[in-house]
Coordinates of C-alpha atoms in Angstrom, one line a residue:
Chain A
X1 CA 115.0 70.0 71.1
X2 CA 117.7 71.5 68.9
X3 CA 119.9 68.7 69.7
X4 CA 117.0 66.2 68.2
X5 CA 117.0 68.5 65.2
X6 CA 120.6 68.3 64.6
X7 CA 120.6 64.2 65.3
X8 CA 117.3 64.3 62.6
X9 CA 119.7 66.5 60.4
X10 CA 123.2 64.4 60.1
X11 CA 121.4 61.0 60.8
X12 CA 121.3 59.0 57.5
X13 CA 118.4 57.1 56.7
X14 CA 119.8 54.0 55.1
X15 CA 123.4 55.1 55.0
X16 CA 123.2 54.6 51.4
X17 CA 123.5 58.2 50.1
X18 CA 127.2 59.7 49.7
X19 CA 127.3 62.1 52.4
X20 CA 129.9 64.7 50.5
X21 CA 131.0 64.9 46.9
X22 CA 134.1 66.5 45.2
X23 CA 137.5 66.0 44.4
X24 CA 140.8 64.6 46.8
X25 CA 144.1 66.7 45.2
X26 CA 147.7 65.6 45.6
X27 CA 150.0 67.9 43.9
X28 CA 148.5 68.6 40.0
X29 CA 146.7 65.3 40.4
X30 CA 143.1 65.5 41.4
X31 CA 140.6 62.4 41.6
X32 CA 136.8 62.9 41.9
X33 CA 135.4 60.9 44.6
X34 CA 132.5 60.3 46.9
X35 CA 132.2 60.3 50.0
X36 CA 130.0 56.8 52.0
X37 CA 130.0 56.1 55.4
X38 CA 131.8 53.3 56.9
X39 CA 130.1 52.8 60.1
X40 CA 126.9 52.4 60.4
X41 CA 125.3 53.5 64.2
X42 CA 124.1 50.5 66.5
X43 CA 119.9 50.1 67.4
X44 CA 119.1 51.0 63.6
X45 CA 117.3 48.1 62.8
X46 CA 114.3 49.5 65.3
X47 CA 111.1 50.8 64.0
X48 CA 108.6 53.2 66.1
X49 CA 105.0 52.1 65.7
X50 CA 101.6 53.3 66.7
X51 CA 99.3 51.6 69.6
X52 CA 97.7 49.9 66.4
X53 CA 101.1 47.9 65.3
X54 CA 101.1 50.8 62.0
X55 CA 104.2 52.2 61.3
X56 CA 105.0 56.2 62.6
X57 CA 106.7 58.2 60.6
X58 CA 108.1 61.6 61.5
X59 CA 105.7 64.8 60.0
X60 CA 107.6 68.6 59.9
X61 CA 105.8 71.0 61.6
X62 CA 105.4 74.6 62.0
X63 CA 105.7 75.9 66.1
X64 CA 103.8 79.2 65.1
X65 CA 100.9 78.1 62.7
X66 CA 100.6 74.2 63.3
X67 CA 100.9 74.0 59.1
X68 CA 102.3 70.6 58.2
X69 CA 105.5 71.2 56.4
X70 CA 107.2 70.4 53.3
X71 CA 111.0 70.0 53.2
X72 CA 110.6 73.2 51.0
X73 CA 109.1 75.2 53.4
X74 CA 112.4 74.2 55.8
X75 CA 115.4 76.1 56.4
X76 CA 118.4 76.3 58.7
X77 CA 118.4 79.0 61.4
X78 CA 121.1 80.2 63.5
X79 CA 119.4 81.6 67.3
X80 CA 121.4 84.6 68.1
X81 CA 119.1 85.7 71.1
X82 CA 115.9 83.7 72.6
X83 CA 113.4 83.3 69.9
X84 CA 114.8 85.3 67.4
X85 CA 116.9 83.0 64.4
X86 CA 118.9 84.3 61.1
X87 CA 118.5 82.2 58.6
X88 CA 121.3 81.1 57.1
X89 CA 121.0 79.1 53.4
X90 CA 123.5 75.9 52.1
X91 CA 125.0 78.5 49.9
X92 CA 126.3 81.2 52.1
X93 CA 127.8 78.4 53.9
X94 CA 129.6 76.9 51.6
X95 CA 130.6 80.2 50.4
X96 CA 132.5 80.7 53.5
X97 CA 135.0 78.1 52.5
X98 CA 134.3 77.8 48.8
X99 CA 137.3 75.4 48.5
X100 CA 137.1 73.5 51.4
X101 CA 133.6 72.5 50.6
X102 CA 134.5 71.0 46.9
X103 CA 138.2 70.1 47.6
X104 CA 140.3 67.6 50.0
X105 CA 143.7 68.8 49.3
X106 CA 146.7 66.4 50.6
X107 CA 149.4 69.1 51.1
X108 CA 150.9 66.6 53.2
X109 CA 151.6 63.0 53.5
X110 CA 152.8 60.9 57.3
X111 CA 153.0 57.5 58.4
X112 CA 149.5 56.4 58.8
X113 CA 150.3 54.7 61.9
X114 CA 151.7 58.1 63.5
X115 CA 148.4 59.2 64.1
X116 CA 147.4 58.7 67.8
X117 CA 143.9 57.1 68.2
X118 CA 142.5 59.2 70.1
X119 CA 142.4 61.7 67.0
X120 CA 140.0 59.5 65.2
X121 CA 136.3 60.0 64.8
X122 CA 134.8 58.5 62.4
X123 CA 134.8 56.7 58.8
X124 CA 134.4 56.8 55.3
X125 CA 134.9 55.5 52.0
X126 CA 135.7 56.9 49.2
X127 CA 134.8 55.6 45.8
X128 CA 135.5 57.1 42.3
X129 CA 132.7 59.6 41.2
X130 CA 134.0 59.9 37.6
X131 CA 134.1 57.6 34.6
X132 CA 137.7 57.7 35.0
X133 CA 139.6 56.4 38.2
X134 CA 142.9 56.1 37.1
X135 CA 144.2 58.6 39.7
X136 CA 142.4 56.9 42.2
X137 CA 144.1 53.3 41.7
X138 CA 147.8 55.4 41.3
X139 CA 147.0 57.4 44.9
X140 CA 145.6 54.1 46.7
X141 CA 148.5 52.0 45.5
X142 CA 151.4 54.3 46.2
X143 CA 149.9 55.5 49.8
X144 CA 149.1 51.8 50.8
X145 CA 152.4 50.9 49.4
X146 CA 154.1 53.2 51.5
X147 CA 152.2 53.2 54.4
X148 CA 151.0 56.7 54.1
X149 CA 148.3 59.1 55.1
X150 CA 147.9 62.2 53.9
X151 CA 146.6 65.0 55.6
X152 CA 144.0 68.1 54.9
X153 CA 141.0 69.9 56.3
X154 CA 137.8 70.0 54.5
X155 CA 134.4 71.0 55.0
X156 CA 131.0 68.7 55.1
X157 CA 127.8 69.5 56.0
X158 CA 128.5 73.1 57.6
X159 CA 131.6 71.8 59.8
X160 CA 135.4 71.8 59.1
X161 CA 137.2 68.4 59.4
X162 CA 140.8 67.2 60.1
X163 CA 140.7 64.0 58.1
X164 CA 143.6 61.3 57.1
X165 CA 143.1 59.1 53.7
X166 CA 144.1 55.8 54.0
X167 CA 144.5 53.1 51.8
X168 CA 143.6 49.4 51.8
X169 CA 143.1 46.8 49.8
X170 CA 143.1 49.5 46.5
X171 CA 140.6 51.2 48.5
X172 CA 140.7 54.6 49.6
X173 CA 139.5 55.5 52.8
X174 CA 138.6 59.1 54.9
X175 CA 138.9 58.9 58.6
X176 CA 138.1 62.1 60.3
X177 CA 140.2 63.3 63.2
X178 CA 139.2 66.0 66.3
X179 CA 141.2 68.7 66.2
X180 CA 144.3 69.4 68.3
X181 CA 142.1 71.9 70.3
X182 CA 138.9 69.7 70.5
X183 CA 140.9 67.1 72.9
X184 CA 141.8 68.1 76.5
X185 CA 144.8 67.4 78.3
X186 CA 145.1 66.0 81.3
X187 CA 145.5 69.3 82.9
X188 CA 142.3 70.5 81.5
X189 CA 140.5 67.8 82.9
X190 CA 142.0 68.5 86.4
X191 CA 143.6 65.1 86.9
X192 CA 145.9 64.7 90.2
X193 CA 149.7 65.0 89.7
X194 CA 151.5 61.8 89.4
X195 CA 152.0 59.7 92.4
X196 CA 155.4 58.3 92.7
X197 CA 155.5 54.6 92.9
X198 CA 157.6 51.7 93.7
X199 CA 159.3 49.7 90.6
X200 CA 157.5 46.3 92.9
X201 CA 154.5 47.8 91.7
X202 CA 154.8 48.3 88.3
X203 CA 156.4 45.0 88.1
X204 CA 153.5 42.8 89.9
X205 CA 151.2 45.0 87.0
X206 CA 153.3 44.1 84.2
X207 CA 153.1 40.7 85.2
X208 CA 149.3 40.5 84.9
X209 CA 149.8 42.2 81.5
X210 CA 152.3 39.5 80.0
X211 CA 150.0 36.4 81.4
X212 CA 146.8 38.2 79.8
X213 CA 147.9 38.9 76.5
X214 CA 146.2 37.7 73.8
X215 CA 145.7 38.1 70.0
X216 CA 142.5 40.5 69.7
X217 CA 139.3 38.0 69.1
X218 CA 137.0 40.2 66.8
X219 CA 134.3 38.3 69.2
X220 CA 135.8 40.6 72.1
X221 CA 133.9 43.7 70.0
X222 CA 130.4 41.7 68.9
X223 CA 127.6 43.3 70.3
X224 CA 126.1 41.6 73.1
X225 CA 122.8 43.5 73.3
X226 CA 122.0 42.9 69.6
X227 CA 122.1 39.1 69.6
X228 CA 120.0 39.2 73.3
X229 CA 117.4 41.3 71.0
X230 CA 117.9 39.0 67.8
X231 CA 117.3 36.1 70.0
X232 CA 113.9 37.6 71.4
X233 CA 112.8 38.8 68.1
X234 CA 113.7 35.1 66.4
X235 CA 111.7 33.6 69.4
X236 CA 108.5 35.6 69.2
X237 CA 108.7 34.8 65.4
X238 CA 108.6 31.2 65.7
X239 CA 105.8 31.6 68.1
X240 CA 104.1 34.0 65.3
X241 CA 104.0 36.4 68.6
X242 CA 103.1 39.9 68.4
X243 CA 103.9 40.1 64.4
X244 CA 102.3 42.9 62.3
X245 CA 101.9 43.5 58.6
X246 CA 103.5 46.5 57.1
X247 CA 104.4 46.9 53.3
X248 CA 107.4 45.2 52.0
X249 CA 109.1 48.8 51.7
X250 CA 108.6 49.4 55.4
X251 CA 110.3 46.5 56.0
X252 CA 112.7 44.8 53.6
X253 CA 113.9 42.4 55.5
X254 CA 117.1 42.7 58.0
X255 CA 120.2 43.2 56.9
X256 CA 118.9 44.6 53.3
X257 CA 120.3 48.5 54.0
X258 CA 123.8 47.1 54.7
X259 CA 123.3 45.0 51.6
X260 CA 122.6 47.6 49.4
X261 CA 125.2 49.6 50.7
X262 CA 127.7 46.9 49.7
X263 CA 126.1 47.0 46.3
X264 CA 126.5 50.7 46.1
X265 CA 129.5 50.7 47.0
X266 CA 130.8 47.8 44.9
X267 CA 129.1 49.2 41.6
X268 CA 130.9 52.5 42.4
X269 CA 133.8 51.0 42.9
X270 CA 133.8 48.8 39.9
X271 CA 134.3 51.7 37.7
X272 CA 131.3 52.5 36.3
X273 CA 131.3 56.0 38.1
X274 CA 128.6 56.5 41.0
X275 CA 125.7 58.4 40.0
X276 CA 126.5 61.9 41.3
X277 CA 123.8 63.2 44.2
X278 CA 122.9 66.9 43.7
X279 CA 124.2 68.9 46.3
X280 CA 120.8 68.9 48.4
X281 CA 119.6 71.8 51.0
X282 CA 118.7 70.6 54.5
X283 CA 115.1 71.6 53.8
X284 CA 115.1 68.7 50.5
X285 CA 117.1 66.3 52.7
X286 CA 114.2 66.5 55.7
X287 CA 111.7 66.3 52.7
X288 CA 113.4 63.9 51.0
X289 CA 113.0 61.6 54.5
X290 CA 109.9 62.5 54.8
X291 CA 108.7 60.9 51.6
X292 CA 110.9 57.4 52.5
X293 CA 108.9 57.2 55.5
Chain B
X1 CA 138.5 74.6 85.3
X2 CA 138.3 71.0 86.4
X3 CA 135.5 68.9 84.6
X4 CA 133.0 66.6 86.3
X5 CA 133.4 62.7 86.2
X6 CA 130.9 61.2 84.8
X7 CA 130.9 57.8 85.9
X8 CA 133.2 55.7 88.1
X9 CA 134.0 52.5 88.0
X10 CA 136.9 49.6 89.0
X11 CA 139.5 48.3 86.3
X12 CA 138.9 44.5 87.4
X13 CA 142.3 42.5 85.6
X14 CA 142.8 39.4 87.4
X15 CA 144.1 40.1 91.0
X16 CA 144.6 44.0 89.9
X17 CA 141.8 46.8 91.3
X18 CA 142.1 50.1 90.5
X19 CA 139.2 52.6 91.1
X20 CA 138.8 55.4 88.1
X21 CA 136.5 57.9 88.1
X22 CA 135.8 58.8 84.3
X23 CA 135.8 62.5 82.6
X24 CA 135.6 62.8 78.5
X25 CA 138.6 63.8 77.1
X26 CA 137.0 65.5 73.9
X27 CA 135.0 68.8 73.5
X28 CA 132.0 69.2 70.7
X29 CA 132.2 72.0 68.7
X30 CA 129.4 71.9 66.1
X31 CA 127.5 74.4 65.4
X32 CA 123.7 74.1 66.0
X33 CA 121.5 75.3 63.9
X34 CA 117.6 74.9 64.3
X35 CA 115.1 73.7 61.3
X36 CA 112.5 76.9 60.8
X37 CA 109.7 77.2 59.1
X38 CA 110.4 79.7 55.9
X39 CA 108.0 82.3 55.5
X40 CA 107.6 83.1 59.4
X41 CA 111.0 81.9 61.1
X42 CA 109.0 79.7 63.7
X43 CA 111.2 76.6 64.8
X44 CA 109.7 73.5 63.2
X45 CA 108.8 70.7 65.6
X46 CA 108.2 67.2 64.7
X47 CA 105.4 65.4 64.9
X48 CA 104.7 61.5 64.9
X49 CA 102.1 60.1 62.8
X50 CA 100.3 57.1 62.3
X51 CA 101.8 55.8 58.6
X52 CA 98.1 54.2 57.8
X53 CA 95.7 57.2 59.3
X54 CA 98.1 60.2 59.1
X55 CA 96.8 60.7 62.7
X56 CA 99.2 62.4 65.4
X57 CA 100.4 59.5 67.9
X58 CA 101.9 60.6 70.9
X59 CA 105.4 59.6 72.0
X60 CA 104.3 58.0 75.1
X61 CA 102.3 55.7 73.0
X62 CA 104.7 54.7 70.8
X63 CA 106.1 51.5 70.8
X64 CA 108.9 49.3 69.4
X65 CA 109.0 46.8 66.3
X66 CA 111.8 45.3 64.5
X67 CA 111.5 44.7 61.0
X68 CA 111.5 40.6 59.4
X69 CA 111.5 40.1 56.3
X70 CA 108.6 40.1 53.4
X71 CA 106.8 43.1 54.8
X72 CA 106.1 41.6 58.6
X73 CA 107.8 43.0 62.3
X74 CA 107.3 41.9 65.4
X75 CA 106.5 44.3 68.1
X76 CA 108.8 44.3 71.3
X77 CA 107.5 45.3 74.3
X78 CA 108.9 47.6 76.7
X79 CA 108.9 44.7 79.7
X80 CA 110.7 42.7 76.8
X81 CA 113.3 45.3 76.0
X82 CA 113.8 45.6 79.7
X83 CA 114.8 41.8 80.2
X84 CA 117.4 42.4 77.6
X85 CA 119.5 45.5 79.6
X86 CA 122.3 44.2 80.8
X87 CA 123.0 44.1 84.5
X88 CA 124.0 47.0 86.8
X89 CA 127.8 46.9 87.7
X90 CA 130.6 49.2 88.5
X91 CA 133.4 46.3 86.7
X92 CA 135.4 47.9 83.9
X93 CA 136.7 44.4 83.2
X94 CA 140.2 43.9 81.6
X95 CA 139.3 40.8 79.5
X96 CA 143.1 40.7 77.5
X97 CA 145.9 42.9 76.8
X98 CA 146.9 43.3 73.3
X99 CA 149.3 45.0 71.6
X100 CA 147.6 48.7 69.4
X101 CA 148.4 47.9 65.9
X102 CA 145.9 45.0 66.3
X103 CA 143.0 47.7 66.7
X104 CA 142.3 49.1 63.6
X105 CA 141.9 52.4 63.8
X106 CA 138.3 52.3 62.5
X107 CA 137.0 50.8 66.0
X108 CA 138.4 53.7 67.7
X109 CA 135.3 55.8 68.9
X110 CA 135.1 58.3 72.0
X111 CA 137.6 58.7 74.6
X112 CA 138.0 59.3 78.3
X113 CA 140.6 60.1 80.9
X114 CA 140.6 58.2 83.6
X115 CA 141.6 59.6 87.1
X116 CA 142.3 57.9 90.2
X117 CA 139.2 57.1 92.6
X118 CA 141.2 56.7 95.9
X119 CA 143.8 54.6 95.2
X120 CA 146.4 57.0 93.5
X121 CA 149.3 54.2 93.0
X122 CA 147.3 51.6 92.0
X123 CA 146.1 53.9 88.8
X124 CA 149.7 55.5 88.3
X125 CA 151.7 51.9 88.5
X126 CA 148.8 50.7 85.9
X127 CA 149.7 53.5 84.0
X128 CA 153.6 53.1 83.6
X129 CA 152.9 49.3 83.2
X130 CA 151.3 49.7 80.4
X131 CA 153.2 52.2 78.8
X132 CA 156.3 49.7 80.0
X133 CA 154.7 47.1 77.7
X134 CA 153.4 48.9 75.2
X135 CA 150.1 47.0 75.8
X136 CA 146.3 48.1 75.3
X137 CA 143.7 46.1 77.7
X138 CA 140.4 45.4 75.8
X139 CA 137.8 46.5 78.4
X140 CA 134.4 45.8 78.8
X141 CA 131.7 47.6 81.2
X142 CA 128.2 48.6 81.2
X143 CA 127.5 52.6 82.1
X144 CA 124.0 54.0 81.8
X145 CA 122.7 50.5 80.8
X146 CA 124.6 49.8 77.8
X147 CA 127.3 47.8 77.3
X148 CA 130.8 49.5 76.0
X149 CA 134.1 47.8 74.7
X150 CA 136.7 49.7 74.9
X151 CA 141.1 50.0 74.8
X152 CA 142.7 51.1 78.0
X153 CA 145.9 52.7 77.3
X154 CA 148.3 54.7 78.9
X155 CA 148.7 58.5 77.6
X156 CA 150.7 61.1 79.3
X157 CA 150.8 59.0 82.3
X158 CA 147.8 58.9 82.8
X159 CA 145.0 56.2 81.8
X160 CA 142.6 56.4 78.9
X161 CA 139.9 54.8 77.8
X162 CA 138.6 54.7 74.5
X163 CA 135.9 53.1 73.5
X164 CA 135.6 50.7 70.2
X165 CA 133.2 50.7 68.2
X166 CA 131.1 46.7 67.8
X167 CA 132.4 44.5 65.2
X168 CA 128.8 45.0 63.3
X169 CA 129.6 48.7 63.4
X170 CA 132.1 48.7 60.7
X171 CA 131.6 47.8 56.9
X172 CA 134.3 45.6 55.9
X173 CA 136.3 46.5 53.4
X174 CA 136.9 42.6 52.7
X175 CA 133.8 42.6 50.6
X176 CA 134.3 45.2 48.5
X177 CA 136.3 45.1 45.2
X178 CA 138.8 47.6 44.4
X179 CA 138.4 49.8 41.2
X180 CA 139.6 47.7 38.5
X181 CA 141.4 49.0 35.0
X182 CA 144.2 48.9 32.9
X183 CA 147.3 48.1 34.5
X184 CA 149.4 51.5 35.9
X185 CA 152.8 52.3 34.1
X186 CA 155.8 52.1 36.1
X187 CA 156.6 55.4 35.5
X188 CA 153.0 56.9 36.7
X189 CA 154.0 54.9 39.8
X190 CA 157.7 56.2 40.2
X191 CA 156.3 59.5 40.0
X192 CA 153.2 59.3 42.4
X193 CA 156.1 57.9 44.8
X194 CA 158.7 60.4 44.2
X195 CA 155.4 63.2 44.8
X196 CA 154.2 61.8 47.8
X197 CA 157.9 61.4 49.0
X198 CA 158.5 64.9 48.9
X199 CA 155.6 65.8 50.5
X200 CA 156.1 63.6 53.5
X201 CA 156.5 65.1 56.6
X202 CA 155.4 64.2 60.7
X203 CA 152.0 64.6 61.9
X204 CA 151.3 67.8 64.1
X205 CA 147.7 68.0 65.0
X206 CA 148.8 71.4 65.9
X207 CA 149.0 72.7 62.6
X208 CA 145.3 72.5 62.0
X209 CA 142.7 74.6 63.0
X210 CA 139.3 74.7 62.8
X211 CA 138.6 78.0 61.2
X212 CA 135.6 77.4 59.4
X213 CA 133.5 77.6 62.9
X214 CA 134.3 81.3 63.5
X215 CA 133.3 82.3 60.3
X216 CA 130.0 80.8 60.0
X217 CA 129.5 82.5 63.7
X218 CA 130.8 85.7 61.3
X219 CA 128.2 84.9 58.6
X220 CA 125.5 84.8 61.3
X221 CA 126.5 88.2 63.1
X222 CA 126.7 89.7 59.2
X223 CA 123.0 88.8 58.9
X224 CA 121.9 89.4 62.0
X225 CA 122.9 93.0 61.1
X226 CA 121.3 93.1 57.7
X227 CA 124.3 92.9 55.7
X228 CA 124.6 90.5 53.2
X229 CA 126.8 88.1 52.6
X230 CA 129.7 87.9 49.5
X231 CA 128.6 84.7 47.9
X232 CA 131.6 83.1 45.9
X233 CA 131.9 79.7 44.4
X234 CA 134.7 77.6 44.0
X235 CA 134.8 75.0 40.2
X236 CA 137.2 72.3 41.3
X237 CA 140.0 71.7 38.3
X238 CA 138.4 69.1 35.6
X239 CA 140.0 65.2 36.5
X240 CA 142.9 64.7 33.9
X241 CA 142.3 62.5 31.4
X242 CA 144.1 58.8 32.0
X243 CA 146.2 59.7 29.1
X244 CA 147.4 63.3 30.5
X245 CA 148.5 61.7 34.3
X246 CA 151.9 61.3 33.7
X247 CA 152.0 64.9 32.5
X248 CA 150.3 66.5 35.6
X249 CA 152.5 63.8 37.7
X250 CA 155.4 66.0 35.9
X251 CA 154.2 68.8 36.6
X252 CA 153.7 68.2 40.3
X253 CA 157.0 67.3 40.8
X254 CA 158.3 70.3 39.1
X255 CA 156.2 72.4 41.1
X256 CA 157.3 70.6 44.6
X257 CA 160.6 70.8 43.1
X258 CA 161.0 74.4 42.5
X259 CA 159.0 75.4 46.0
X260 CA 161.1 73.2 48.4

């Protein structure tokens, strides 16, 4: 149950709100930005209906007096023993690491492709949050330029992240990495002690390695499941199968969240400055889903 | 302590078999908190409701539809779904090797550390080929009834697995324009290059710690006990103005200068 909470809590609706605003730092310089995700998680496009084809939508409710909840009447506890919660508020927490919270400063700069995979997590972009964006072409053209990354910790959404910038394309990216502690070693894991073995072997490997290279084919990575279920959903509609009426906000048509996310995106990134989200409690972010839905 | 596998399977590559058993190789550390209800602390639990008559719907009732456009779905039933799981199989199959700067980084999603299953030179002699050639396989494997792609590489000496996100996953960055303005002066550019220059260094994960967790745990014990907690903010220095970059550029380098 308090997993589902936390899922509920860090899943985005559409994707299309900046998860973290504030500023990226290098030196003297700093450039306010916005933070959007890059990925967007798989099986999204699936919508929960009732026995009656209507659409569900999730309701807030309290354990204790079965009241139906506003995202007002929400806040974040912490259990310290069973049953019994502090409460802690968006405030305190960013107060911990006042800085951290507002600020991604790049006290240091590596080669971006120094930075082992296995670090990486997940990804962002950042777009200009401020009329100007100057700053932001100058750090994106000298980082990509150079084939740098540069390196800080920051703090989003009650948690302290590694992260590496990148740039591409005159486009700045965040890419969040574990921490050094968060990834075991192979000791930690218990794995066997290495087993001598012949040079024979290795070579006869290495063989099947050299006649089995290939360019990576993006097709390698398509999702196999998705076009099964796109196939089966394009079927039943030609056979006007099994189709329900919902309003044209319910269901906007496929694709149309990515789309707008482009367009976000690309208006932000155009210069104009992105509109700048308040800094919203969990409590208006549950009721703020709850009034989408 | 030694972790628990949680899966096994066989790197299929051609003639080549070797039998892994798989155990993650990261560790979660968020901190979970729990939605309440304000005035009386109760957890809040979620409820499903019926989007036309506000009525409760239970969660064994509910069932799936996938949006079309101009306000329609089509409802998918569970027999339907079911066709569309892929089959059972214990193949973690090798379908090229490629070489790592082809994966951008953004694929990159969860790993795991392989172990041997049985055959302990099979795995190791996979290992040291691969770190021989400097090759990543691109793998492909269905555990828990969905399908994964992932990069087998060698780390350590041992074999890793890390799996890659689906090309759908990732927003390219291909379709987005750049910010556009006036052209930067050479000397904004000399001096954002001269900056991040000196402030080049390796990468050591080790330098980076995660301190933030402990002190929300801190936070939590401070009200637990009554206390309250010191509430500072922090205002973020004002963006210079396009005109005023070279000046802070100056600056920085100054600064760097006189601290190095």
């Amino acid at each position: 149950m308090a997993e589902e909470q936390e899922d509920l809590e860090s899943s985005a609706p559409s994707g299309i709100r900046s998860f973290w605003t504030g500023t990226i730092s290098f030196g003297l310089v700093t450039v306010p930005v916005a933070l959007y995700a890059a990925t967007r998680s798989r099986g999204t496009a699936m919508r929960m209906v009732a026995p009656d084809g209507s659409p569900v939508e999730r309701r807030y409710v309290c354990s204790k007096d079965e009241k139906t909840l506003d995202g007002d009447d929400i806040a974040r506890g912490y259990e310290i023993d069973k049953g019994k919660f502090v409460v802690v508020t968006d405030d305190e927490l960013e107060a911990i690491e006042p800085r951290k919270s507002r600020e991604i400063d790049l006290s240091r700069f590596v080669d971006a492709d120094s930075i082992d995979p296995v670090y990486f997590d997940r990804g962002y972009f950042l777009v200009p949050s401020s009329g100007t964006n100057k700053a932001y072409r100058l750090l994106a053209e000298v980082m990509e330029k150079k084939k740098y990354a540069g390196i800080a910790t920051f703090v989003m959404r009650a948690k302290e992240y590694l992260v590496a910038i990148l740039s591409e394309n005159g486009i700045l990216r965040a890419e969040t990495l574990r921490f050094d502690d968060e990834i075991r070693t192979p000791a930690d894991v218990g794995l066997p002690k290495k087993t001598k073995v012949s040079a024979a072997e290795v070579k006869k490997v290495e063989a099947q390695i050299t006649r089995r290279t290939k360019k990576l084919a993006l097709g390698e990575l398509a999702d196999d499941y998705a076009e099964r279920l796109e196939k089966l959903v394009a079927a039943k509609e030609r056979k006007r199968e099994d189709i329900v009426r919902v309003s044209e906000e319910e269901s906007p048509g496929e694709g149309a969240e990515v789309v707008d996310l482009l367009a976000v995106l690309s208006r932000s990134l155009g210069g104009g400055g992105v509109r700048k989200p308040a800094r919203r409690s969990a409590a208006s972010e549950a009721k703020k889903r709850a009034k989408r839905k | 302590m030694a972790a628990r596998a949680i899966w096994k399977g066989v790197i299929k590559a051609g003639t080549l078999e070797v039998p892994v058993k798989l155990y993650s190789a990261v560790t979660d550390r968020t901190v979970h908190f729990r939605l309440l209800h304000k005035t009386d602390k109760a957890p809040v639990k979620q409820q499903l409701v019926s989007s036309e008559t506000g009525e409760a719907v239970d969660y064994k009732e509910v069932r799936k539809a996938y949006p079309l456009s101009r306000g329609r779905m089509v409802i998918l039933e569970d027999e339907e779904l079911e066709k569309l799981q892929p089959e059972d199989s214990r193949d973690i199959e090798i379908t090229r090797f490629v070489d790592p700067s082809e994966i951008d980084p953004r694929f990159y999603d969860r790993s795991y550390y392989l172990g041997p299953d049985g055959d302990a030179k099979a795995y190791f002699a996979a290992a040291e080929a691969l770190a021989r050639k400097g090759k990543e396989g691109i793998a492909k494997w269905v555990m828990r009834d969905r399908e994964y792609a992932g990069a087998l590489k060698e780390e350590d000496g041992y074999l890793m697995l890390i799996v890659l996100r689906h090309a759908g996953e990732i927003i390219d960055a291909d379709a987005l324009k750049p910010p556009g303005g006036r052209a930067l002066q050479k000397r904004e550019i000399e001096m954002a290059e001269q900056l991040l220059t000196a402030l080049h260094g390796e990468f050591d994960p080790s330098e980076y710690r995660d301190e933030y967790h402990e002190r929300v745990m801190e936070l939590v014990e401070t009200k637990a006990k009554g206390r309250k907690p010191k509430v500072t903010k922090f205002r973020p220095r004002a963006a210079a103005k396009d005109d005023q970059l070279d000046d802070v550029l100056a600056a920085s380098l100054a600064k760097v200068k006189k601290s190095a």
